[in-house]
Amino acid sequence: MCGRPWQRSRHSTFPRRHRRRRHHETAGDVTMKGEHRKIPVGVSRCLLGEAVRYDGRDRRNPYVTGCLDERFRWIPVCPEVEIGLGIPRPPIRIERREGVVRLVMPDGNLDLTERMTTYARNRVAELADAGIRGFLLKKRSPSCGLLGVDVHGGDRIDPTGTGFFAAALRSRFPNMPLAQEDTLDDPLLRETFILQVQIYDHFRKWREGKPTPKGLQRFHMAHRHLLRHTPRIDQALGRIATQGEVFPDLLDTYETMLMAALARPEGARKPGTSRTPPRSIERTDPTNFEPDPFESSETR
Ligand code: SF4
């Protein structure tokens, strides 16, 4: 079960006193007709149960086809099939050659780097036009993996790579929530991803309208209870929100800091917690407002 963030208790991101207001705020996900509006989110196609993997199988994820399906309108993408590789197909991998990473199919010594790079650039542009608000990726894939992908170099394997399509996604959408499938196995990280997507959707919708200084202040006041575990970022965002004009640069900064703050699960930051840091939910934090004790090369 996914659990609605405002209904959760032990791991709740939301304090009890905010529940009524929070429910009202998330009413942005309900259409004028009272229908639930599903947020468009990209997904690696094999996670939906489609047999598109190199071995002709799927990697159906029960959360993707279950409770998350009630909230998100999935936009399926399989980069390897979309660049013309068949099903089944010989496996591909990332190799470091003369210091440069390449996407290759060892069987046949095929270099797919240019084909995948061009495809990924065009595909993420299409996804931007479709208004996606997040992406759920298959882990360890040389195309879709976000973190911890094997990079082969000689007789060594460096397990810190990023798949080619995932890298293009991050480059095009620096603040958009991206997560790997194993994020969903942890209730707190799952809840964090859902929350990130919801708030990112709220902010983008507001931003795509006619942003005004007052509107930004209202947005900040309506969402600041989510930032109580990062008070310094809350204060910095508050200062941004009270500036007299709304410039694109200022909105970019606000968006970056907001999403970086939301990427920090509250439960993982409590002193003395035994929770392990999130490994598969990518966090972008170009700010130095509040050093994160869990920040490591693994989580980047
Ligand atoms: S991991 Fe990505 S490229 Fe591989 S089968 Fe799944 S969707 Fe296709």
PDB file of C-alpha atoms and ligand atoms in Angstrom:
ATOM      1  CA  MET A   1       0.000   0.000   0.000  1.00  0.00           C
ATOM      2  CA  CYS A   2       1.298   3.442  -0.885  1.00  0.00           C
ATOM      3  CA  GLY A   3      -0.481   5.327   1.857  1.00  0.00           C
ATOM      4  CA  ARG A   4      -1.485   8.907   1.407  1.00  0.00           C
ATOM      5  CA  PRO A   5       1.169  11.109   2.963  1.00  0.00           C
ATOM      6  CA  TRP A   6      -1.333  13.017   5.088  1.00  0.00           C
ATOM      7  CA  GLN A   7      -2.861   9.775   6.369  1.00  0.00           C
ATOM      8  CA  ARG A   8       0.355   8.187   7.495  1.00  0.00           C
ATOM      9  CA  SER A   9       1.279   8.165  11.128  1.00  0.00           C
ATOM     10  CA  ARG A  10       4.653   6.768  12.141  1.00  0.00           C
ATOM     11  CA  HIS A  11       6.594   7.888   9.089  1.00  0.00           C
ATOM     12  CA  SER A  12       4.337  10.775   8.215  1.00  0.00           C
ATOM     13  CA  THR A  13       6.014  13.680   6.480  1.00  0.00           C
ATOM     14  CA  PHE A  14       3.115  15.804   7.647  1.00  0.00           C
ATOM     15  CA  PRO A  15       2.438  16.789  11.227  1.00  0.00           C
ATOM     16  CA  ARG A  16      -1.041  16.040  12.521  1.00  0.00           C
ATOM     17  CA  ARG A  17      -1.870  19.715  13.029  1.00  0.00           C
ATOM     18  CA  HIS A  18      -1.472  20.366   9.291  1.00  0.00           C
ATOM     19  CA  ARG A  19      -3.679  17.570   8.025  1.00  0.00           C
ATOM     20  CA  ARG A  20      -6.792  19.583   7.295  1.00  0.00           C
ATOM     21  CA  ARG A  21      -4.876  22.296   5.482  1.00  0.00           C
ATOM     22  CA  ARG A  22      -2.768  19.794   3.636  1.00  0.00           C
ATOM     23  CA  HIS A  23      -5.761  17.950   2.274  1.00  0.00           C
ATOM     24  CA  HIS A  24      -7.105  21.230   0.994  1.00  0.00           C
ATOM     25  CA  GLU A  25      -3.790  22.045  -0.670  1.00  0.00           C
ATOM     26  CA  THR A  26      -3.550  18.731  -2.452  1.00  0.00           C
ATOM     27  CA  ALA A  27      -7.008  19.334  -3.825  1.00  0.00           C
ATOM     28  CA  GLY A  28      -5.085  20.681  -6.814  1.00  0.00           C
ATOM     29  CA  ASP A  29      -4.975  17.045  -7.903  1.00  0.00           C
ATOM     30  CA  VAL A  30      -8.741  16.942  -8.174  1.00  0.00           C
ATOM     31  CA  THR A  31     -10.351  18.296 -11.346  1.00  0.00           C
ATOM     32  CA  MET A  32     -13.278  20.724 -11.436  1.00  0.00           C
ATOM     33  CA  LYS A  33     -15.569  17.750 -12.013  1.00  0.00           C
ATOM     34  CA  GLY A  34     -14.335  16.212  -8.795  1.00  0.00           C
ATOM     35  CA  GLU A  35     -12.321  13.567 -10.631  1.00  0.00           C
ATOM     36  CA  HIS A  36      -8.889  12.669  -9.410  1.00  0.00           C
ATOM     37  CA  ARG A  37      -6.278  14.134 -11.736  1.00  0.00           C
ATOM     38  CA  LYS A  38      -3.435  11.771 -12.353  1.00  0.00           C
ATOM     39  CA  ILE A  39      -0.031  13.400 -12.511  1.00  0.00           C
ATOM     40  CA  PRO A  40       1.972  12.504 -15.658  1.00  0.00           C
ATOM     41  CA  VAL A  41       5.091  10.586 -14.656  1.00  0.00           C
ATOM     42  CA  GLY A  42       7.530   8.720 -16.891  1.00  0.00           C
ATOM     43  CA  VAL A  43       8.427   5.113 -16.166  1.00  0.00           C
ATOM     44  CA  SER A  44      10.810   2.523 -17.537  1.00  0.00           C
ATOM     45  CA  ARG A  45       8.493   0.364 -19.585  1.00  0.00           C
ATOM     46  CA  CYS A  46       9.641  -2.981 -18.188  1.00  0.00           C
ATOM     47  CA  LEU A  47       8.451  -1.892 -14.704  1.00  0.00           C
ATOM     48  CA  LEU A  48       4.895  -1.800 -16.044  1.00  0.00           C
ATOM     49  CA  GLY A  49       5.117  -5.508 -16.823  1.00  0.00           C
ATOM     50  CA  GLU A  50       5.875  -5.174 -20.509  1.00  0.00           C
ATOM     51  CA  ALA A  51       8.317  -7.783 -21.780  1.00  0.00           C
ATOM     52  CA  VAL A  52      10.826  -5.414 -23.371  1.00  0.00           C
ATOM     53  CA  ARG A  53      14.025  -6.403 -21.601  1.00  0.00           C
ATOM     54  CA  TYR A  54      17.048  -7.779 -23.398  1.00  0.00           C
ATOM     55  CA  ASP A  55      16.149 -11.282 -22.192  1.00  0.00           C
ATOM     56  CA  GLY A  56      12.571 -10.978 -23.413  1.00  0.00           C
ATOM     57  CA  ARG A  57      11.190 -10.649 -19.900  1.00  0.00           C
ATOM     58  CA  ASP A  58       9.650  -7.872 -17.823  1.00  0.00           C
ATOM     59  CA  ARG A  59      10.351  -6.476 -14.370  1.00  0.00           C
ATOM     60  CA  ARG A  60       6.834  -5.676 -13.275  1.00  0.00           C
ATOM     61  CA  ASN A  61       6.810  -3.706 -10.062  1.00  0.00           C
ATOM     62  CA  PRO A  62       3.686  -4.176  -7.912  1.00  0.00           C
ATOM     63  CA  TYR A  63       3.727  -0.574  -6.690  1.00  0.00           C
ATOM     64  CA  VAL A  64       3.916   0.759 -10.235  1.00  0.00           C
ATOM     65  CA  THR A  65       0.996  -1.331 -11.420  1.00  0.00           C
ATOM     66  CA  GLY A  66      -0.828  -1.018  -8.100  1.00  0.00           C
ATOM     67  CA  CYS A  67      -1.226   1.934  -5.807  1.00  0.00           C
ATOM     68  CA  LEU A  68       0.975   4.355  -7.755  1.00  0.00           C
ATOM     69  CA  ASP A  69      -1.104   3.700 -10.831  1.00  0.00           C
ATOM     70  CA  GLU A  70      -4.023   5.344  -9.022  1.00  0.00           C
ATOM     71  CA  ARG A  71      -2.054   8.582  -8.627  1.00  0.00           C
ATOM     72  CA  PHE A  72       0.182   8.809 -11.658  1.00  0.00           C
ATOM     73  CA  ARG A  73      -0.537   8.700 -15.362  1.00  0.00           C
ATOM     74  CA  TRP A  74       2.382   6.644 -16.544  1.00  0.00           C
ATOM     75  CA  ILE A  75       4.243   7.608 -19.683  1.00  0.00           C
ATOM     76  CA  PRO A  76       6.168   4.438 -20.594  1.00  0.00           C
ATOM     77  CA  VAL A  77       9.590   4.675 -22.193  1.00  0.00           C
ATOM     78  CA  CYS A  78      11.995   1.921 -23.222  1.00  0.00           C
ATOM     79  CA  PRO A  79      15.085   3.608 -24.655  1.00  0.00           C
ATOM     80  CA  GLU A  80      16.656   0.410 -25.968  1.00  0.00           C
ATOM     81  CA  VAL A  81      13.577  -0.645 -27.903  1.00  0.00           C
ATOM     82  CA  GLU A  82      12.996   2.928 -29.075  1.00  0.00           C
ATOM     83  CA  ILE A  83      16.456   3.122 -30.646  1.00  0.00           C
ATOM     84  CA  GLY A  84      15.592   0.040 -32.667  1.00  0.00           C
ATOM     85  CA  LEU A  85      17.061  -2.839 -30.680  1.00  0.00           C
ATOM     86  CA  GLY A  86      15.005  -6.009 -30.791  1.00  0.00           C
ATOM     87  CA  ILE A  87      13.421  -8.210 -28.127  1.00  0.00           C
ATOM     88  CA  PRO A  88      15.251 -10.278 -27.090  1.00  0.00           C
ATOM     89  CA  ARG A  89      18.637  -8.758 -27.864  1.00  0.00           C
ATOM     90  CA  PRO A  90      22.227  -9.179 -26.751  1.00  0.00           C
ATOM     91  CA  PRO A  91      22.901  -7.224 -23.535  1.00  0.00           C
ATOM     92  CA  ILE A  92      24.504  -3.822 -23.761  1.00  0.00           C
ATOM     93  CA  ARG A  93      26.747  -2.135 -21.208  1.00  0.00           C
ATOM     94  CA  ILE A  94      28.661   1.025 -20.427  1.00  0.00           C
ATOM     95  CA  GLU A  95      32.390   0.897 -21.093  1.00  0.00           C
ATOM     96  CA  ARG A  96      35.051   3.440 -20.367  1.00  0.00           C
ATOM     97  CA  ARG A  97      37.319   3.740 -23.371  1.00  0.00           C
ATOM     98  CA  GLU A  98      40.252   6.140 -23.246  1.00  0.00           C
ATOM     99  CA  GLY A  99      38.582   7.981 -20.393  1.00  0.00           C
ATOM    100  CA  VAL A 100      35.236   8.386 -22.168  1.00  0.00           C
ATOM    101  CA  VAL A 101      32.089   6.388 -21.363  1.00  0.00           C
ATOM    102  CA  ARG A 102      30.494   4.609 -24.302  1.00  0.00           C
ATOM    103  CA  LEU A 103      27.356   2.528 -24.638  1.00  0.00           C
ATOM    104  CA  VAL A 104      28.277  -0.689 -26.389  1.00  0.00           C
ATOM    105  CA  MET A 105      26.912  -4.091 -27.334  1.00  0.00           C
ATOM    106  CA  PRO A 106      29.897  -6.420 -26.849  1.00  0.00           C
ATOM    107  CA  ASP A 107      28.214  -9.066 -28.974  1.00  0.00           C
ATOM    108  CA  GLY A 108      29.088  -7.652 -32.387  1.00  0.00           C
ATOM    109  CA  ASN A 109      31.201  -4.831 -30.944  1.00  0.00           C
ATOM    110  CA  LEU A 110      28.462  -2.320 -31.696  1.00  0.00           C
ATOM    111  CA  ASP A 111      28.887   1.228 -30.378  1.00  0.00           C
ATOM    112  CA  LEU A 112      25.448   2.688 -29.645  1.00  0.00           C
ATOM    113  CA  THR A 113      26.613   5.888 -27.962  1.00  0.00           C
ATOM    114  CA  GLU A 114      25.660   8.387 -30.673  1.00  0.00           C
ATOM    115  CA  ARG A 115      22.386   6.646 -31.442  1.00  0.00           C
ATOM    116  CA  MET A 116      21.326   6.625 -27.790  1.00  0.00           C
ATOM    117  CA  THR A 117      22.539  10.167 -27.092  1.00  0.00           C
ATOM    118  CA  THR A 118      20.631  11.651 -30.017  1.00  0.00           C
ATOM    119  CA  TYR A 119      17.522   9.643 -29.195  1.00  0.00           C
ATOM    120  CA  ALA A 120      17.637  10.590 -25.506  1.00  0.00           C
ATOM    121  CA  ARG A 121      17.967  14.294 -26.263  1.00  0.00           C
ATOM    122  CA  ASN A 122      14.911  14.225 -28.533  1.00  0.00           C
ATOM    123  CA  ARG A 123      12.880  11.966 -26.252  1.00  0.00           C
ATOM    124  CA  VAL A 124      13.329  14.113 -23.152  1.00  0.00           C
ATOM    125  CA  ALA A 125      12.237  17.131 -25.211  1.00  0.00           C
ATOM    126  CA  GLU A 126       9.030  15.235 -26.063  1.00  0.00           C
ATOM    127  CA  LEU A 127       8.569  14.378 -22.397  1.00  0.00           C
ATOM    128  CA  ALA A 128       8.948  18.055 -21.504  1.00  0.00           C
ATOM    129  CA  ASP A 129       6.168  18.876 -23.975  1.00  0.00           C
ATOM    130  CA  ALA A 130       4.046  16.161 -22.348  1.00  0.00           C
ATOM    131  CA  GLY A 131       4.520  17.927 -18.997  1.00  0.00           C
ATOM    132  CA  ILE A 132       5.982  15.045 -17.014  1.00  0.00           C
ATOM    133  CA  ARG A 133       6.540  15.697 -13.314  1.00  0.00           C
ATOM    134  CA  GLY A 134       8.779  12.797 -12.386  1.00  0.00           C
ATOM    135  CA  PHE A 135      10.360   9.616 -13.660  1.00  0.00           C
ATOM    136  CA  LEU A 136      10.658   6.167 -12.149  1.00  0.00           C
ATOM    137  CA  LEU A 137      13.624   4.258 -13.502  1.00  0.00           C
ATOM    138  CA  LYS A 138      14.813   0.664 -13.656  1.00  0.00           C
ATOM    139  CA  LYS A 139      17.913   0.266 -11.545  1.00  0.00           C
ATOM    140  CA  ARG A 140      21.310  -0.899 -12.860  1.00  0.00           C
ATOM    141  CA  SER A 141      20.334  -0.552 -16.515  1.00  0.00           C
ATOM    142  CA  PRO A 142      22.996   1.028 -18.782  1.00  0.00           C
ATOM    143  CA  SER A 143      20.137   3.031 -20.295  1.00  0.00           C
ATOM    144  CA  CYS A 144      17.721   3.696 -17.413  1.00  0.00           C
ATOM    145  CA  GLY A 145      19.808   3.280 -14.247  1.00  0.00           C
ATOM    146  CA  LEU A 146      20.092   6.447 -12.201  1.00  0.00           C
ATOM    147  CA  LEU A 147      22.769   5.416  -9.719  1.00  0.00           C
ATOM    148  CA  GLY A 148      25.164   2.545  -9.270  1.00  0.00           C
ATOM    149  CA  VAL A 149      25.347   1.381 -12.876  1.00  0.00           C
ATOM    150  CA  ASP A 150      28.380  -0.744 -13.752  1.00  0.00           C
ATOM    151  CA  VAL A 151      30.972   0.952 -15.927  1.00  0.00           C
ATOM    152  CA  HIS A 152      33.363  -1.582 -17.432  1.00  0.00           C
ATOM    153  CA  GLY A 153      36.952  -0.584 -18.003  1.00  0.00           C
ATOM    154  CA  GLY A 154      39.577  -3.212 -18.763  1.00  0.00           C
ATOM    155  CA  ASP A 155      39.401  -5.797 -16.016  1.00  0.00           C
ATOM    156  CA  ARG A 156      37.749  -3.408 -13.550  1.00  0.00           C
ATOM    157  CA  ILE A 157      34.112  -2.552 -12.960  1.00  0.00           C
ATOM    158  CA  ASP A 158      33.246   0.815 -11.503  1.00  0.00           C
ATOM    159  CA  PRO A 159      29.734   0.531  -9.982  1.00  0.00           C
ATOM    160  CA  THR A 160      29.023   4.270  -9.840  1.00  0.00           C
ATOM    161  CA  GLY A 161      27.742   5.032 -13.330  1.00  0.00           C
ATOM    162  CA  THR A 162      24.488   6.485 -14.639  1.00  0.00           C
ATOM    163  CA  GLY A 163      22.553   5.137 -17.606  1.00  0.00           C
ATOM    164  CA  PHE A 164      22.582   7.218 -20.779  1.00  0.00           C
ATOM    165  CA  PHE A 165      18.866   7.957 -20.828  1.00  0.00           C
ATOM    166  CA  ALA A 166      18.779   8.735 -17.102  1.00  0.00           C
ATOM    167  CA  ALA A 167      21.675  11.165 -17.576  1.00  0.00           C
ATOM    168  CA  ALA A 168      19.771  12.949 -20.353  1.00  0.00           C
ATOM    169  CA  LEU A 169      16.705  13.181 -18.108  1.00  0.00           C
ATOM    170  CA  ARG A 170      18.674  14.724 -15.254  1.00  0.00           C
ATOM    171  CA  SER A 171      20.369  17.151 -17.595  1.00  0.00           C
ATOM    172  CA  ARG A 172      17.045  18.340 -19.080  1.00  0.00           C
ATOM    173  CA  PHE A 173      15.122  18.353 -15.771  1.00  0.00           C
ATOM    174  CA  PRO A 174      17.583  19.310 -13.035  1.00  0.00           C
ATOM    175  CA  ASN A 175      14.898  19.643 -10.341  1.00  0.00           C
ATOM    176  CA  MET A 176      12.388  17.009 -11.372  1.00  0.00           C
ATOM    177  CA  PRO A 177      12.000  14.025  -9.002  1.00  0.00           C
ATOM    178  CA  LEU A 178      13.769  10.957 -10.352  1.00  0.00           C
ATOM    179  CA  ALA A 179      13.892   7.661  -8.509  1.00  0.00           C
ATOM    180  CA  GLN A 180      14.818   4.061  -9.078  1.00  0.00           C
ATOM    181  CA  GLU A 181      12.438   1.168  -8.605  1.00  0.00           C
ATOM    182  CA  ASP A 182      13.989   0.040  -5.290  1.00  0.00           C
ATOM    183  CA  THR A 183      12.993   3.388  -3.789  1.00  0.00           C
ATOM    184  CA  LEU A 184       9.451   2.033  -3.705  1.00  0.00           C
ATOM    185  CA  ASP A 185      10.354  -0.814  -1.353  1.00  0.00           C
ATOM    186  CA  ASP A 186      10.976   1.606   1.509  1.00  0.00           C
ATOM    187  CA  PRO A 187       7.790   3.245   2.866  1.00  0.00           C
ATOM    188  CA  LEU A 188       9.560   6.479   3.757  1.00  0.00           C
ATOM    189  CA  LEU A 189      11.343   6.826   0.417  1.00  0.00           C
ATOM    190  CA  ARG A 190       8.184   5.873  -1.450  1.00  0.00           C
ATOM    191  CA  GLU A 191       6.266   8.524   0.426  1.00  0.00           C
ATOM    192  CA  THR A 192       9.035  11.024  -0.242  1.00  0.00           C
ATOM    193  CA  PHE A 193       8.939  10.370  -3.982  1.00  0.00           C
ATOM    194  CA  ILE A 194       5.152  10.753  -4.098  1.00  0.00           C
ATOM    195  CA  LEU A 195       5.373  13.986  -2.143  1.00  0.00           C
ATOM    196  CA  GLN A 196       8.141  15.355  -4.355  1.00  0.00           C
ATOM    197  CA  VAL A 197       6.120  14.635  -7.486  1.00  0.00           C
ATOM    198  CA  GLN A 198       2.997  16.256  -6.028  1.00  0.00           C
ATOM    199  CA  ILE A 199       4.781  19.424  -4.919  1.00  0.00           C
ATOM    200  CA  TYR A 200       6.811  19.644  -8.123  1.00  0.00           C
ATOM    201  CA  ASP A 201       3.531  19.379 -10.031  1.00  0.00           C
ATOM    202  CA  HIS A 202       1.946  22.126  -7.895  1.00  0.00           C
ATOM    203  CA  PHE A 203       4.928  24.413  -8.380  1.00  0.00           C
ATOM    204  CA  ARG A 204       5.233  23.838 -12.125  1.00  0.00           C
ATOM    205  CA  LYS A 205       1.522  24.429 -12.616  1.00  0.00           C
ATOM    206  CA  TRP A 206       1.737  27.640 -10.620  1.00  0.00           C
ATOM    207  CA  ARG A 207       4.858  28.688 -12.516  1.00  0.00           C
ATOM    208  CA  GLU A 208       3.323  27.954 -15.897  1.00  0.00           C
ATOM    209  CA  GLY A 209       0.523  30.390 -15.065  1.00  0.00           C
ATOM    210  CA  LYS A 210       1.307  34.025 -14.354  1.00  0.00           C
ATOM    211  CA  PRO A 211       3.733  34.014 -11.421  1.00  0.00           C
ATOM    212  CA  THR A 212       3.504  37.055  -9.181  1.00  0.00           C
ATOM    213  CA  PRO A 213       5.401  37.937  -6.004  1.00  0.00           C
ATOM    214  CA  LYS A 214       2.209  37.560  -3.969  1.00  0.00           C
ATOM    215  CA  GLY A 215       1.539  34.212  -5.613  1.00  0.00           C
ATOM    216  CA  LEU A 216       4.999  32.987  -4.650  1.00  0.00           C
ATOM    217  CA  GLN A 217       4.447  34.133  -1.072  1.00  0.00           C
ATOM    218  CA  ARG A 218       1.143  32.280  -0.967  1.00  0.00           C
ATOM    219  CA  PHE A 219       2.741  29.168  -2.448  1.00  0.00           C
ATOM    220  CA  HIS A 220       5.499  29.300   0.132  1.00  0.00           C
ATOM    221  CA  MET A 221       3.148  29.797   3.071  1.00  0.00           C
ATOM    222  CA  ALA A 222       0.972  26.924   1.872  1.00  0.00           C
ATOM    223  CA  HIS A 223       3.912  24.522   1.662  1.00  0.00           C
ATOM    224  CA  ARG A 224       6.345  25.638   4.336  1.00  0.00           C
ATOM    225  CA  HIS A 225       5.095  23.071   6.832  1.00  0.00           C
ATOM    226  CA  LEU A 226       6.819  20.498   4.610  1.00  0.00           C
ATOM    227  CA  LEU A 227      10.155  22.209   5.269  1.00  0.00           C
ATOM    228  CA  ARG A 228      10.123  22.144   9.050  1.00  0.00           C
ATOM    229  CA  HIS A 229      12.991  19.635   9.087  1.00  0.00           C
ATOM    230  CA  THR A 230      15.167  22.048   7.059  1.00  0.00           C
ATOM    231  CA  PRO A 231      14.572  25.375   8.851  1.00  0.00           C
ATOM    232  CA  ARG A 232      17.478  27.166   7.202  1.00  0.00           C
ATOM    233  CA  ILE A 233      16.212  26.332   3.740  1.00  0.00           C
ATOM    234  CA  ASP A 234      12.725  27.354   4.842  1.00  0.00           C
ATOM    235  CA  GLN A 235      14.086  30.723   5.952  1.00  0.00           C
ATOM    236  CA  ALA A 236      16.084  31.180   2.745  1.00  0.00           C
ATOM    237  CA  LEU A 237      13.048  30.293   0.643  1.00  0.00           C
ATOM    238  CA  GLY A 238      10.959  32.678   2.729  1.00  0.00           C
ATOM    239  CA  ARG A 239      13.374  35.502   1.941  1.00  0.00           C
ATOM    240  CA  ILE A 240      13.193  34.684  -1.768  1.00  0.00           C
ATOM    241  CA  ALA A 241       9.404  34.579  -1.648  1.00  0.00           C
ATOM    242  CA  THR A 242       9.161  38.026  -0.086  1.00  0.00           C
ATOM    243  CA  GLN A 243      11.233  39.768  -2.746  1.00  0.00           C
ATOM    244  CA  GLY A 244       9.345  42.392  -4.662  1.00  0.00           C
ATOM    245  CA  GLU A 245       9.596  40.888  -8.114  1.00  0.00           C
ATOM    246  CA  VAL A 246       9.511  37.420  -9.584  1.00  0.00           C
ATOM    247  CA  PHE A 247      12.374  36.877 -11.985  1.00  0.00           C
ATOM    248  CA  PRO A 248      12.947  33.595 -13.801  1.00  0.00           C
ATOM    249  CA  ASP A 249      16.328  33.269 -12.033  1.00  0.00           C
ATOM    250  CA  LEU A 250      14.685  33.704  -8.677  1.00  0.00           C
ATOM    251  CA  LEU A 251      12.048  31.107  -9.474  1.00  0.00           C
ATOM    252  CA  ASP A 252      14.777  28.716 -10.624  1.00  0.00           C
ATOM    253  CA  THR A 253      16.563  29.174  -7.318  1.00  0.00           C
ATOM    254  CA  TYR A 254      13.359  28.726  -5.350  1.00  0.00           C
ATOM    255  CA  GLU A 255      12.472  25.569  -7.285  1.00  0.00           C
ATOM    256  CA  THR A 256      15.949  24.072  -6.861  1.00  0.00           C
ATOM    257  CA  MET A 257      16.023  24.702  -3.124  1.00  0.00           C
ATOM    258  CA  LEU A 258      12.462  23.540  -2.599  1.00  0.00           C
ATOM    259  CA  MET A 259      13.033  20.241  -4.379  1.00  0.00           C
ATOM    260  CA  ALA A 260      16.380  19.700  -2.636  1.00  0.00           C
ATOM    261  CA  ALA A 261      14.681  20.187   0.738  1.00  0.00           C
ATOM    262  CA  LEU A 262      11.837  17.812  -0.125  1.00  0.00           C
ATOM    263  CA  ALA A 263      14.322  15.163  -1.261  1.00  0.00           C
ATOM    264  CA  ARG A 264      15.448  14.796   2.341  1.00  0.00           C
ATOM    265  CA  PRO A 265      13.102  12.388   4.065  1.00  0.00           C
ATOM    266  CA  GLU A 266      12.274  13.831   7.438  1.00  0.00           C
ATOM    267  CA  GLY A 267      12.581  10.517   9.261  1.00  0.00           C
ATOM    268  CA  ALA A 268      16.077   9.964   7.896  1.00  0.00           C
ATOM    269  CA  ARG A 269      17.278  13.227   9.380  1.00  0.00           C
ATOM    270  CA  LYS A 270      16.214  12.784  12.992  1.00  0.00           C
ATOM    271  CA  PRO A 271      19.171  12.641  15.379  1.00  0.00           C
ATOM    272  CA  GLY A 272      19.912   9.133  16.517  1.00  0.00           C
ATOM    273  CA  THR A 273      17.793   7.563  13.826  1.00  0.00           C
ATOM    274  CA  SER A 274      18.781   4.119  12.722  1.00  0.00           C
ATOM    275  CA  ARG A 275      17.424   4.672   9.260  1.00  0.00           C
ATOM    276  CA  THR A 276      19.875   4.241   6.464  1.00  0.00           C
ATOM    277  CA  PRO A 277      20.256   7.132   4.048  1.00  0.00           C
ATOM    278  CA  PRO A 278      18.252   6.952   0.870  1.00  0.00           C
ATOM    279  CA  ARG A 279      20.258   5.207  -1.817  1.00  0.00           C
ATOM    280  CA  SER A 280      18.002   5.270  -4.814  1.00  0.00           C
ATOM    281  CA  ILE A 281      16.253   8.580  -4.659  1.00  0.00           C
ATOM    282  CA  GLU A 282      18.464  11.085  -6.322  1.00  0.00           C
ATOM    283  CA  ARG A 283      19.031  14.343  -4.594  1.00  0.00           C
ATOM    284  CA  THR A 284      20.253  17.499  -6.204  1.00  0.00           C
ATOM    285  CA  ASP A 285      21.482  20.006  -3.734  1.00  0.00           C
ATOM    286  CA  PRO A 286      23.611  22.695  -5.313  1.00  0.00           C
ATOM    287  CA  THR A 287      23.013  24.930  -2.305  1.00  0.00           C
ATOM    288  CA  ASN A 288      25.187  25.066   0.777  1.00  0.00           C
ATOM    289  CA  PHE A 289      22.487  26.217   3.105  1.00  0.00           C
ATOM    290  CA  GLU A 290      22.412  23.113   5.235  1.00  0.00           C
ATOM    291  CA  PRO A 291      25.032  20.396   4.899  1.00  0.00           C
ATOM    292  CA  ASP A 292      23.361  17.018   4.751  1.00  0.00           C
ATOM    293  CA  PRO A 293      24.979  14.407   7.001  1.00  0.00           C
ATOM    294  CA  PHE A 294      23.765  11.720   4.638  1.00  0.00           C
ATOM    295  CA  GLU A 295      25.191  13.289   1.521  1.00  0.00           C
ATOM    296  CA  SER A 296      27.731  11.003  -0.096  1.00  0.00           C
ATOM    297  CA  SER A 297      28.943  10.104  -3.523  1.00  0.00           C
ATOM    298  CA  GLU A 298      26.610   7.118  -3.355  1.00  0.00           C
ATOM    299  CA  THR A 299      23.530   9.278  -3.228  1.00  0.00           C
ATOM    300  CA  ARG A 300      24.502  11.489  -6.127  1.00  0.00           C
TER     301      ARG A 300
HETATM  302  S1  SF4 B   1      15.571  -0.958 -18.192  1.00  0.00           S
HETATM  303 FE1  SF4 B   1      14.966   0.633 -19.627  1.00  0.00          FE
HETATM  304  S2  SF4 B   1      15.929   0.055 -21.560  1.00  0.00           S
HETATM  305 FE2  SF4 B   1      15.960  -1.756 -20.243  1.00  0.00          FE
HETATM  306  S3  SF4 B   1      14.113  -2.886 -20.777  1.00  0.00           S
HETATM  307 FE3  SF4 B   1      13.602  -1.569 -19.044  1.00  0.00          FE
HETATM  308  S4  SF4 B   1      12.768   0.278 -19.986  1.00  0.00           S
HETATM  309 FE4  SF4 B   1      13.874  -0.834 -21.597  1.00  0.00          FE
END
